[in-house]
XYZ file of C-alpha atoms in Angstrom:
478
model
C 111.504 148.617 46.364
C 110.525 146.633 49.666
C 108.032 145.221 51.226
C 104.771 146.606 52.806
C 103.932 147.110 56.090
C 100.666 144.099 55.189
C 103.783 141.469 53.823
C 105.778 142.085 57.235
C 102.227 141.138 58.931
C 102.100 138.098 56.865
C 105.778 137.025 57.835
C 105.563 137.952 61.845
C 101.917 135.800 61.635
C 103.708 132.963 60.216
C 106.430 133.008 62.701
C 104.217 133.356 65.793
C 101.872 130.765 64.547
C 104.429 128.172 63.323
C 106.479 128.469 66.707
C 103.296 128.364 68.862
C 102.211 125.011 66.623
C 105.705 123.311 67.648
C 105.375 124.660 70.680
C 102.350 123.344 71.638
C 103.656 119.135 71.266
C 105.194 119.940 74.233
C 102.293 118.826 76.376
C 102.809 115.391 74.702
C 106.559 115.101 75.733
C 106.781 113.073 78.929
C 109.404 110.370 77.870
C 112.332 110.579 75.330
C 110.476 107.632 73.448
C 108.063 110.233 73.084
C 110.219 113.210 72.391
C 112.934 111.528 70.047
C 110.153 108.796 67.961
C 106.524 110.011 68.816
C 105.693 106.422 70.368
C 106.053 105.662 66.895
C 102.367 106.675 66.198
C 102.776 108.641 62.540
C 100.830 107.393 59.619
C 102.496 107.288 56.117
C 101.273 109.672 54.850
C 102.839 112.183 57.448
C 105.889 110.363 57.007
C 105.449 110.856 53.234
C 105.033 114.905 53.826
C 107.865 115.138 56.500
C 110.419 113.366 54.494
C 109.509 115.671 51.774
C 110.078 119.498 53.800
C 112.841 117.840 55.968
C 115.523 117.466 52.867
C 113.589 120.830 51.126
C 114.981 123.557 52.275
C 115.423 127.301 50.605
C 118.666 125.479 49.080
C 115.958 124.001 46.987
C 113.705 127.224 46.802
C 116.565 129.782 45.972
C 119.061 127.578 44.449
C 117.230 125.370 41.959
C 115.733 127.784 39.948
C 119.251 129.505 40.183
C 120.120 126.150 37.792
C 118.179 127.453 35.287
C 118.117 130.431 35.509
C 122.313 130.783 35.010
C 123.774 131.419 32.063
C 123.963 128.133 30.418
C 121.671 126.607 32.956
C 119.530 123.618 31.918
C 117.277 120.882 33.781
C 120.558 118.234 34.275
C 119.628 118.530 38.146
C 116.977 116.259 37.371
C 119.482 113.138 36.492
C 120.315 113.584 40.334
C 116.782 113.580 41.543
C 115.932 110.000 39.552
C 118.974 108.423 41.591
C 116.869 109.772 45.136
C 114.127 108.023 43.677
C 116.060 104.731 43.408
C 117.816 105.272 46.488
C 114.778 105.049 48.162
C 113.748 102.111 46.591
C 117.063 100.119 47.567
C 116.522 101.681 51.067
C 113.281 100.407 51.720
C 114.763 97.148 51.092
C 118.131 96.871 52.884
C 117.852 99.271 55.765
C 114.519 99.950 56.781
C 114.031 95.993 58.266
C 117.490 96.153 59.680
C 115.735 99.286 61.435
C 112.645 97.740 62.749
C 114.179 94.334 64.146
C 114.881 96.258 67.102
C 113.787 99.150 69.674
C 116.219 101.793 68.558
C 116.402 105.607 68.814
C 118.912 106.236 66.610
C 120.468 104.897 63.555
C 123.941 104.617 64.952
C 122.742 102.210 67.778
C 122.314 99.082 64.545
C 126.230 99.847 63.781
C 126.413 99.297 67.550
C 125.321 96.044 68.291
C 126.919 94.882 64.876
C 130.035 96.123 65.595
C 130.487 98.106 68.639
C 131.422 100.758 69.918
C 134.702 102.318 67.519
C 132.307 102.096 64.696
C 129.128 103.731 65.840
C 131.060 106.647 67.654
C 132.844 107.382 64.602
C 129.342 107.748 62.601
C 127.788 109.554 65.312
C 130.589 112.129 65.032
C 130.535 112.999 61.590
C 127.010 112.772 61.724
C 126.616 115.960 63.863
C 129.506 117.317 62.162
C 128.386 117.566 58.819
C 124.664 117.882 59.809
C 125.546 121.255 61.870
C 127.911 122.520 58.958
C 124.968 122.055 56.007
C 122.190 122.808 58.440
C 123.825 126.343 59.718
C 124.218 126.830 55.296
C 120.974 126.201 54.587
C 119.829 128.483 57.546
C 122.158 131.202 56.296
C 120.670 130.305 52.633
C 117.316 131.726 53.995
C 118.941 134.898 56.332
C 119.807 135.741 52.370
C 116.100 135.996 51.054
C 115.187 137.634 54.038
C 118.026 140.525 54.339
C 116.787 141.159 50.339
C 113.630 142.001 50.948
C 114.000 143.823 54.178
C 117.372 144.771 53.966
C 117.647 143.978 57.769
C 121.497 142.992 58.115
C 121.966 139.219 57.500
C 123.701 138.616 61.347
C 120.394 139.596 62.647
C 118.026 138.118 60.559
C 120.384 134.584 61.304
C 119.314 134.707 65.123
C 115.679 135.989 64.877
C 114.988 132.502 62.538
C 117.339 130.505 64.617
C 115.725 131.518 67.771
C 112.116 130.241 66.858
C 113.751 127.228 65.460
C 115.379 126.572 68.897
C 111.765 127.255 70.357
C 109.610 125.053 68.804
C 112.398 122.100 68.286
C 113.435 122.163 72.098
C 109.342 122.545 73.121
C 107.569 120.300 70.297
C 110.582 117.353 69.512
C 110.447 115.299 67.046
C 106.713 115.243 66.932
C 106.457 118.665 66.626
C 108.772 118.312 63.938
C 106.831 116.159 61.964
C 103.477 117.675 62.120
C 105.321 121.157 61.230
C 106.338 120.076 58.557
C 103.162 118.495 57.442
C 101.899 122.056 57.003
C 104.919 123.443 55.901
C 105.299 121.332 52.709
C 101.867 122.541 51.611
C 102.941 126.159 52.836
C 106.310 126.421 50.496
C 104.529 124.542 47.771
C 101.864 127.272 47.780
C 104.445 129.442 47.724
C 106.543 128.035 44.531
C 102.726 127.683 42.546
C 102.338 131.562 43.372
C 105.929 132.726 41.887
C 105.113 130.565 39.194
C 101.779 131.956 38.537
C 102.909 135.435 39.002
C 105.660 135.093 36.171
C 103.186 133.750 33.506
C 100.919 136.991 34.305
C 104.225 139.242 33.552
C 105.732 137.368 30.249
C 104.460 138.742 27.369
C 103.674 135.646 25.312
C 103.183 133.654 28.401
C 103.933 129.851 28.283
C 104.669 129.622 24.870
C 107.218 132.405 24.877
C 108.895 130.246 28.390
C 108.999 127.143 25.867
C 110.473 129.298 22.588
C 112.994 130.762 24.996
C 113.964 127.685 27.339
C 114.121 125.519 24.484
C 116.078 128.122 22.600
C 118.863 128.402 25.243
C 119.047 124.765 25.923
C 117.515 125.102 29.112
C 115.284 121.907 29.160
C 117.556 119.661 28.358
C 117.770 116.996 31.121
C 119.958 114.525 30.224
C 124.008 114.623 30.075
C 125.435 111.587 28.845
C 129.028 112.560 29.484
C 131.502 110.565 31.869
C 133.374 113.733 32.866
C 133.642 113.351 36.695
C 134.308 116.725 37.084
C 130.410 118.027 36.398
C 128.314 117.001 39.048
C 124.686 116.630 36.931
C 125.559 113.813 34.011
C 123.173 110.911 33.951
C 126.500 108.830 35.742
C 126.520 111.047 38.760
C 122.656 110.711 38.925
C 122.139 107.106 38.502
C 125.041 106.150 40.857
C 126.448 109.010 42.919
C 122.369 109.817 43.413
C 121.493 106.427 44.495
C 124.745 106.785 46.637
C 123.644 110.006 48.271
C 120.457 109.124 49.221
C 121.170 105.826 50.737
C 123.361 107.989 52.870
C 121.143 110.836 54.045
C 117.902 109.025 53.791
C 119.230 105.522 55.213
C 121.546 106.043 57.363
C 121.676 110.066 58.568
C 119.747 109.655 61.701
C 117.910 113.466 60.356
C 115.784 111.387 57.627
C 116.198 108.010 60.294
C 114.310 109.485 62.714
C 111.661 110.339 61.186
C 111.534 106.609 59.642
C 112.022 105.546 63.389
C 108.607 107.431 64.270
C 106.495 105.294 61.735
C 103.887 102.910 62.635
C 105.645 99.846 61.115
C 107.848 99.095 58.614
C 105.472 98.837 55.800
C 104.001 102.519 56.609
C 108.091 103.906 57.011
C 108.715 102.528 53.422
C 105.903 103.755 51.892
C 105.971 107.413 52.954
C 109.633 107.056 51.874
C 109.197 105.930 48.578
C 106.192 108.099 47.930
C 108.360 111.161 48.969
C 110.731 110.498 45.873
C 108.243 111.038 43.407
C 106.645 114.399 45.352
C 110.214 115.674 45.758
C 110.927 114.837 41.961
C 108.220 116.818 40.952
C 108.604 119.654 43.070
C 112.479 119.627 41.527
C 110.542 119.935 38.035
C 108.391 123.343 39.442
C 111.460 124.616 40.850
C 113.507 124.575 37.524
C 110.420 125.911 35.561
C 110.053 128.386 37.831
C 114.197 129.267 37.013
C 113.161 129.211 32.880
C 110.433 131.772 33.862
C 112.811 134.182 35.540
C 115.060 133.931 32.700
C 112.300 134.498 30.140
C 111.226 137.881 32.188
C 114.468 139.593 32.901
C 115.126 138.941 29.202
C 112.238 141.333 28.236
C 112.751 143.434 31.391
C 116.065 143.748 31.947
C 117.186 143.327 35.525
C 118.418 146.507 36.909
C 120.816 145.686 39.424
C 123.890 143.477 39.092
C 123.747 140.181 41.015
C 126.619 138.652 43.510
C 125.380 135.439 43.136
C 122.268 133.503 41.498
C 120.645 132.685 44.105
C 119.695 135.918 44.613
C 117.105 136.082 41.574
C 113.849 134.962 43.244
C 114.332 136.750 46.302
C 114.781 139.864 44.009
C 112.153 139.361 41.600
C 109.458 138.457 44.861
C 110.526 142.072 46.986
C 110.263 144.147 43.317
C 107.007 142.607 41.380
C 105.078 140.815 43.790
C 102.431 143.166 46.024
C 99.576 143.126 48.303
C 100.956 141.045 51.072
C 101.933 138.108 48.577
C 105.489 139.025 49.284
C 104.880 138.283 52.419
C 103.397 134.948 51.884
C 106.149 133.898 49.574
C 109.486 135.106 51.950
C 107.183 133.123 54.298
C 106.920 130.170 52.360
C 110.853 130.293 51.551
C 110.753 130.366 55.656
C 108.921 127.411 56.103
C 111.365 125.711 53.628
C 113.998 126.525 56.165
C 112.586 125.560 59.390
C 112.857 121.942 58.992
C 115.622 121.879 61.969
C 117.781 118.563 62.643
C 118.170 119.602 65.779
C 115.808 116.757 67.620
C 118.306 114.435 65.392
C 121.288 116.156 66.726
C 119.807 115.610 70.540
C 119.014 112.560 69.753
C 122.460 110.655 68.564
C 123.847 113.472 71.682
C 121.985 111.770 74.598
C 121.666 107.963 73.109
C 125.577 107.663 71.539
C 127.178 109.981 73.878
C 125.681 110.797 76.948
C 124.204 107.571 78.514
C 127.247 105.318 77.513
C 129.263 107.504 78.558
C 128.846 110.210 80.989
C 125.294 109.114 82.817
C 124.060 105.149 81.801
C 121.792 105.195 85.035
C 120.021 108.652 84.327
C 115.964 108.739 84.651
C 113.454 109.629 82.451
C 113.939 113.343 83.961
C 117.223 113.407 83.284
C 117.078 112.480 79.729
C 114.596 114.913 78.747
C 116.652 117.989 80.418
C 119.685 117.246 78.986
C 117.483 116.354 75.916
C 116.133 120.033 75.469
C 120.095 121.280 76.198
C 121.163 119.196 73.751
C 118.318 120.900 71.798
C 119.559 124.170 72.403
C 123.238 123.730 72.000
C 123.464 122.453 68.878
C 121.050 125.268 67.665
C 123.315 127.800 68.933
C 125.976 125.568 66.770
C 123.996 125.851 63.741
C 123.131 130.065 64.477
C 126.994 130.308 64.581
C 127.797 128.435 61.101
C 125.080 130.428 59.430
C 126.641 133.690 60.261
C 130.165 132.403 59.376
C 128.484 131.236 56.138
C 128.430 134.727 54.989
C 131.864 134.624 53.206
C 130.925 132.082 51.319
C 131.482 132.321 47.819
C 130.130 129.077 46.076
C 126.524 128.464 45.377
C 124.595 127.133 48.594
C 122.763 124.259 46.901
C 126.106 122.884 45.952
C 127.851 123.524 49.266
C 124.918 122.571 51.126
C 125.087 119.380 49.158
C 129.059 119.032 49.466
C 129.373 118.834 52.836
C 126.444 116.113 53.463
C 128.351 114.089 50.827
C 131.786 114.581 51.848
C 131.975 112.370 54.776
C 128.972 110.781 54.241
C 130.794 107.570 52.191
C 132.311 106.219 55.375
C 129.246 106.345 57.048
C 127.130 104.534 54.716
C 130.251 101.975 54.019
C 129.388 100.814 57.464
C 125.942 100.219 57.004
C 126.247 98.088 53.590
C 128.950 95.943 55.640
C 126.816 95.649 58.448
C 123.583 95.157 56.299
C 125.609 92.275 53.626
C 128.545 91.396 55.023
C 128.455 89.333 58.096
C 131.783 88.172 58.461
C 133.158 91.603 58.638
C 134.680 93.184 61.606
C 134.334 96.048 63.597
C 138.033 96.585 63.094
C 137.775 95.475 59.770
C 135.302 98.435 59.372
C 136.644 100.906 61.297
C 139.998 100.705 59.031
C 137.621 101.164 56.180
C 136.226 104.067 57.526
C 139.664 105.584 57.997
C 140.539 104.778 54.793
C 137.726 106.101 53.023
C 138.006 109.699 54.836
C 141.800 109.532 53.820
C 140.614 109.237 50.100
C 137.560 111.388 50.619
C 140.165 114.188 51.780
C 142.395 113.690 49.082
C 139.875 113.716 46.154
C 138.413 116.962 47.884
C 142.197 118.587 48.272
C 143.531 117.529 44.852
C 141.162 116.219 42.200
C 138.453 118.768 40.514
C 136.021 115.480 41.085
C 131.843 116.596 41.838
C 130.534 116.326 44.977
C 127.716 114.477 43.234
C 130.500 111.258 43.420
C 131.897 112.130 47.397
C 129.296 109.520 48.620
C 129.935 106.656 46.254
C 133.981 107.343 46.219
C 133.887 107.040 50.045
C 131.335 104.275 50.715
C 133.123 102.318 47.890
C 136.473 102.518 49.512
C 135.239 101.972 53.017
C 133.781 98.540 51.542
C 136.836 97.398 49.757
C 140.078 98.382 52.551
C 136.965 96.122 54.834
C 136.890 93.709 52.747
C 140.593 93.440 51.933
C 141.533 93.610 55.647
C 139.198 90.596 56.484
C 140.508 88.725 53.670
C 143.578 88.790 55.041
C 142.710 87.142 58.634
C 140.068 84.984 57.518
C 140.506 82.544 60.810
C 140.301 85.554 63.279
C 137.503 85.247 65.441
């Protein structure tokens, strides 16, 4: 089956409308103040939504339920989510001041003026590294749902989403950004209630039978007491290498940053922030259910095609049950969990770490927004060109989405905590710590079966240590 000539109406409205919405912040942009932080004029509660679709993304719609829905899939994803929750908590209260002592633009200009300049470049770098690599994934993540259900080759679909990203991003900034994804939380959440509803209405039995059968299979059970390092959901890896991970991309990636930047005040920033946690724990909860629901139906109607991969079940269930242009409404919903772009972020660290210290210091307000929107641009075509390479893939794209934020991630956030709680470190004391914790972050990724779920803690934790070893050692140096 495929979809109907009323669901492709449904998708090409929701393109055209979301692109002209981004579009249309443009008129606001007249300073990079503006463009990068909004005059830092957003309320918490658009801070709350924002936070919430900028780390959802159809890694979340396609791959969660895929947790459950696996053969010996189960709810354990959760014991990751409660350590985001935390991790906000501890963010709110280390970084977030650190953040608002000063007029910044990006995150890496605090590891600046604690350090200087070794430090922050090195962050900056594997900042739009890693952000490019799991961005382009999680665009190619959606290119899949959309080359299901309209078997339209997955090249193609790549650089007709990546185009009206560019659009709206480079138009709209960060503000644009924001108030997109204001309605695009309540679009893709619409979206997840209506696959959910759908599968009750087709299980014979309804709820009770998704209970007999998910508690039958083991498929609710949430908690994994094990210490085996090697599985990356066990309570361990949630309580520590969660709280870890989201210290990292939610304190110090200048992605999540930025949008903290563009709050009111501090109060407001952590408030939104925190609040997210428990909206995107919940969400993480309909996600999974909806993953029990899919396994309960294909049980009694047998799927009839063989699947490459699980993330593939959703798409396929939404193109061969669902009808009447709510298709449509759900491909565009797993759209509007994509189109969340870094790319503002990306421009962003670009023009304030790279391009006024080093190439331009003097350039004007003109300037700065052109090479802003090129910026803009370039990394876009950066992510369009990951997302097709992504295609060979063979893992799941939740995890690998998730591996490469986490893999050099450590480092970075090392260099926060010692700027944050250790004063008497060094920027050279640092920047060997750094080293040394992408050394060890390399060789636990090359030669140990270790989750990515413990990347973040493994790296930050040797970052802190070699820095604190290496200052030990010259305790009189200036």
């Amino acid at each position: 089956m495929s979809l109907s000539g009323v669901d492709y109406l449904v998708i090409g409205t929701y393109l055209v409308a979301i692109t002209a919405f981004g579009s249309w912040f443009a008129r606001f942009q007249k300073t990079t103040r503006d463009y990068f932080l909004t005059d830092r004029s957003v309320p918490w509660w658009a801070i709350c939504f924002t936070v919430v679709a900028t780390e959802t993304s159809t890694l979340t719609f396609i791959g969660v339920p895929a947790q459950t829905y696996a053969a010996n899939g189960n709810m354990t994803f959760l014991q990751l989510a409660m350590g985001y929750v935390i991790g906000r908590i501890l963010i709110s209260i280390i970084f977030i001041p650190a953040y608002f002592r000063g007029d910044l633009f990006t995150s890496y200009e605090l590891l600046q003026r604690r350090f200087g300049t070794r430090v922050k470049t090195l962050s900056a770098v594997i900042f739009l590294i890693t952000r490019s690599l799991a961005d382009g994934i999680r665009l190619f993540s959606t290119a899949i749902v959309i080359a299901i259900v309209t078997q339209v080759p997955v090249t193609w679909v790549v650089i007709l989403l990546g185009a009206a990203m560019i659009v709206y991003t480079m138009r709209g900034g960060v503000s644009g950004g924001i108030w997109t994804d204001v309605v695009l939380m309540f679009v893709y959440i619409a979206g997840a209630g209506a696959v959910a509803i759908a599968l009750l209405g087709r299980i014979n039995g309804g709820w009770a039978e998704v209970v007999r059968v998910g508690s039958e299979t083991g498929r609710f059970v949430v908690l994994d007491l094990s210490l085996d390092f090697t599985k990356a959901y066990t309570f361990w890896a949630g309580l520590f290498g969660g709280v870890a991970l989201t210290l990292s991309t939610h304190g110090t990636d200048q992605y999540l940053v930025q949008r903290l930047l563009s709050a009111r005040n501090q109060k407001e920033a952590s408030l939104g922030l925190v609040l997210s946690g428990f909206i995107v724990f919940a969400q993480f909860i309909l996600f999974l259910l909806i993953g029990v629901m899919l396994y309960t139906y294909y049980q009694q109607v047998p799927l009839q095609q063989v699947l490459e991969r699980n993330d593939q079940i959703l798409p396929i269930f939404v193109v061969n049950e669902l009808k009447n242009g709510l298709a449509g409404f759900i491909v565009a919903a797993i759209v509007a969990a994509a189109l969340s772009p870094s790319l503002d972020a990306l421009a962003a660290t670009t023009v304030s770490d790279f391009y006024l210290p080093y190439v331009n210091p003097s350039a004007d307000q003109n300037t700065q927004m052109r090479v802003s929107k090129q910026a803009t641009v370039a990394w876009g075509v950066v992510q369009l060109a990951v997302a097709i390479g992504a295609q060979f893939m063979t893992a799941s794209v939740l995890n690998a989405g998730l591996s490469v934020l986490s893999f050099a991630s450590g480092s970075v956030l090392g260099a926060f905590l010692l700027g944050t709680l250790a004063p008497s470190v060094r920027e050279r004391d640092t920047f060997a710590g750094m080293i040394a914790g992408l050394i060890v972050m390399t060789a636990t990724w090359w030669r140990t079966p270790i989750a990515f779920s413990w990347y973040v803690l493994i790296g930050a934790v040797t970052t802190c240590v070699v820095a604190l070893i290496a200052r030990s050692l010259s305790p009189k140096a200036a």
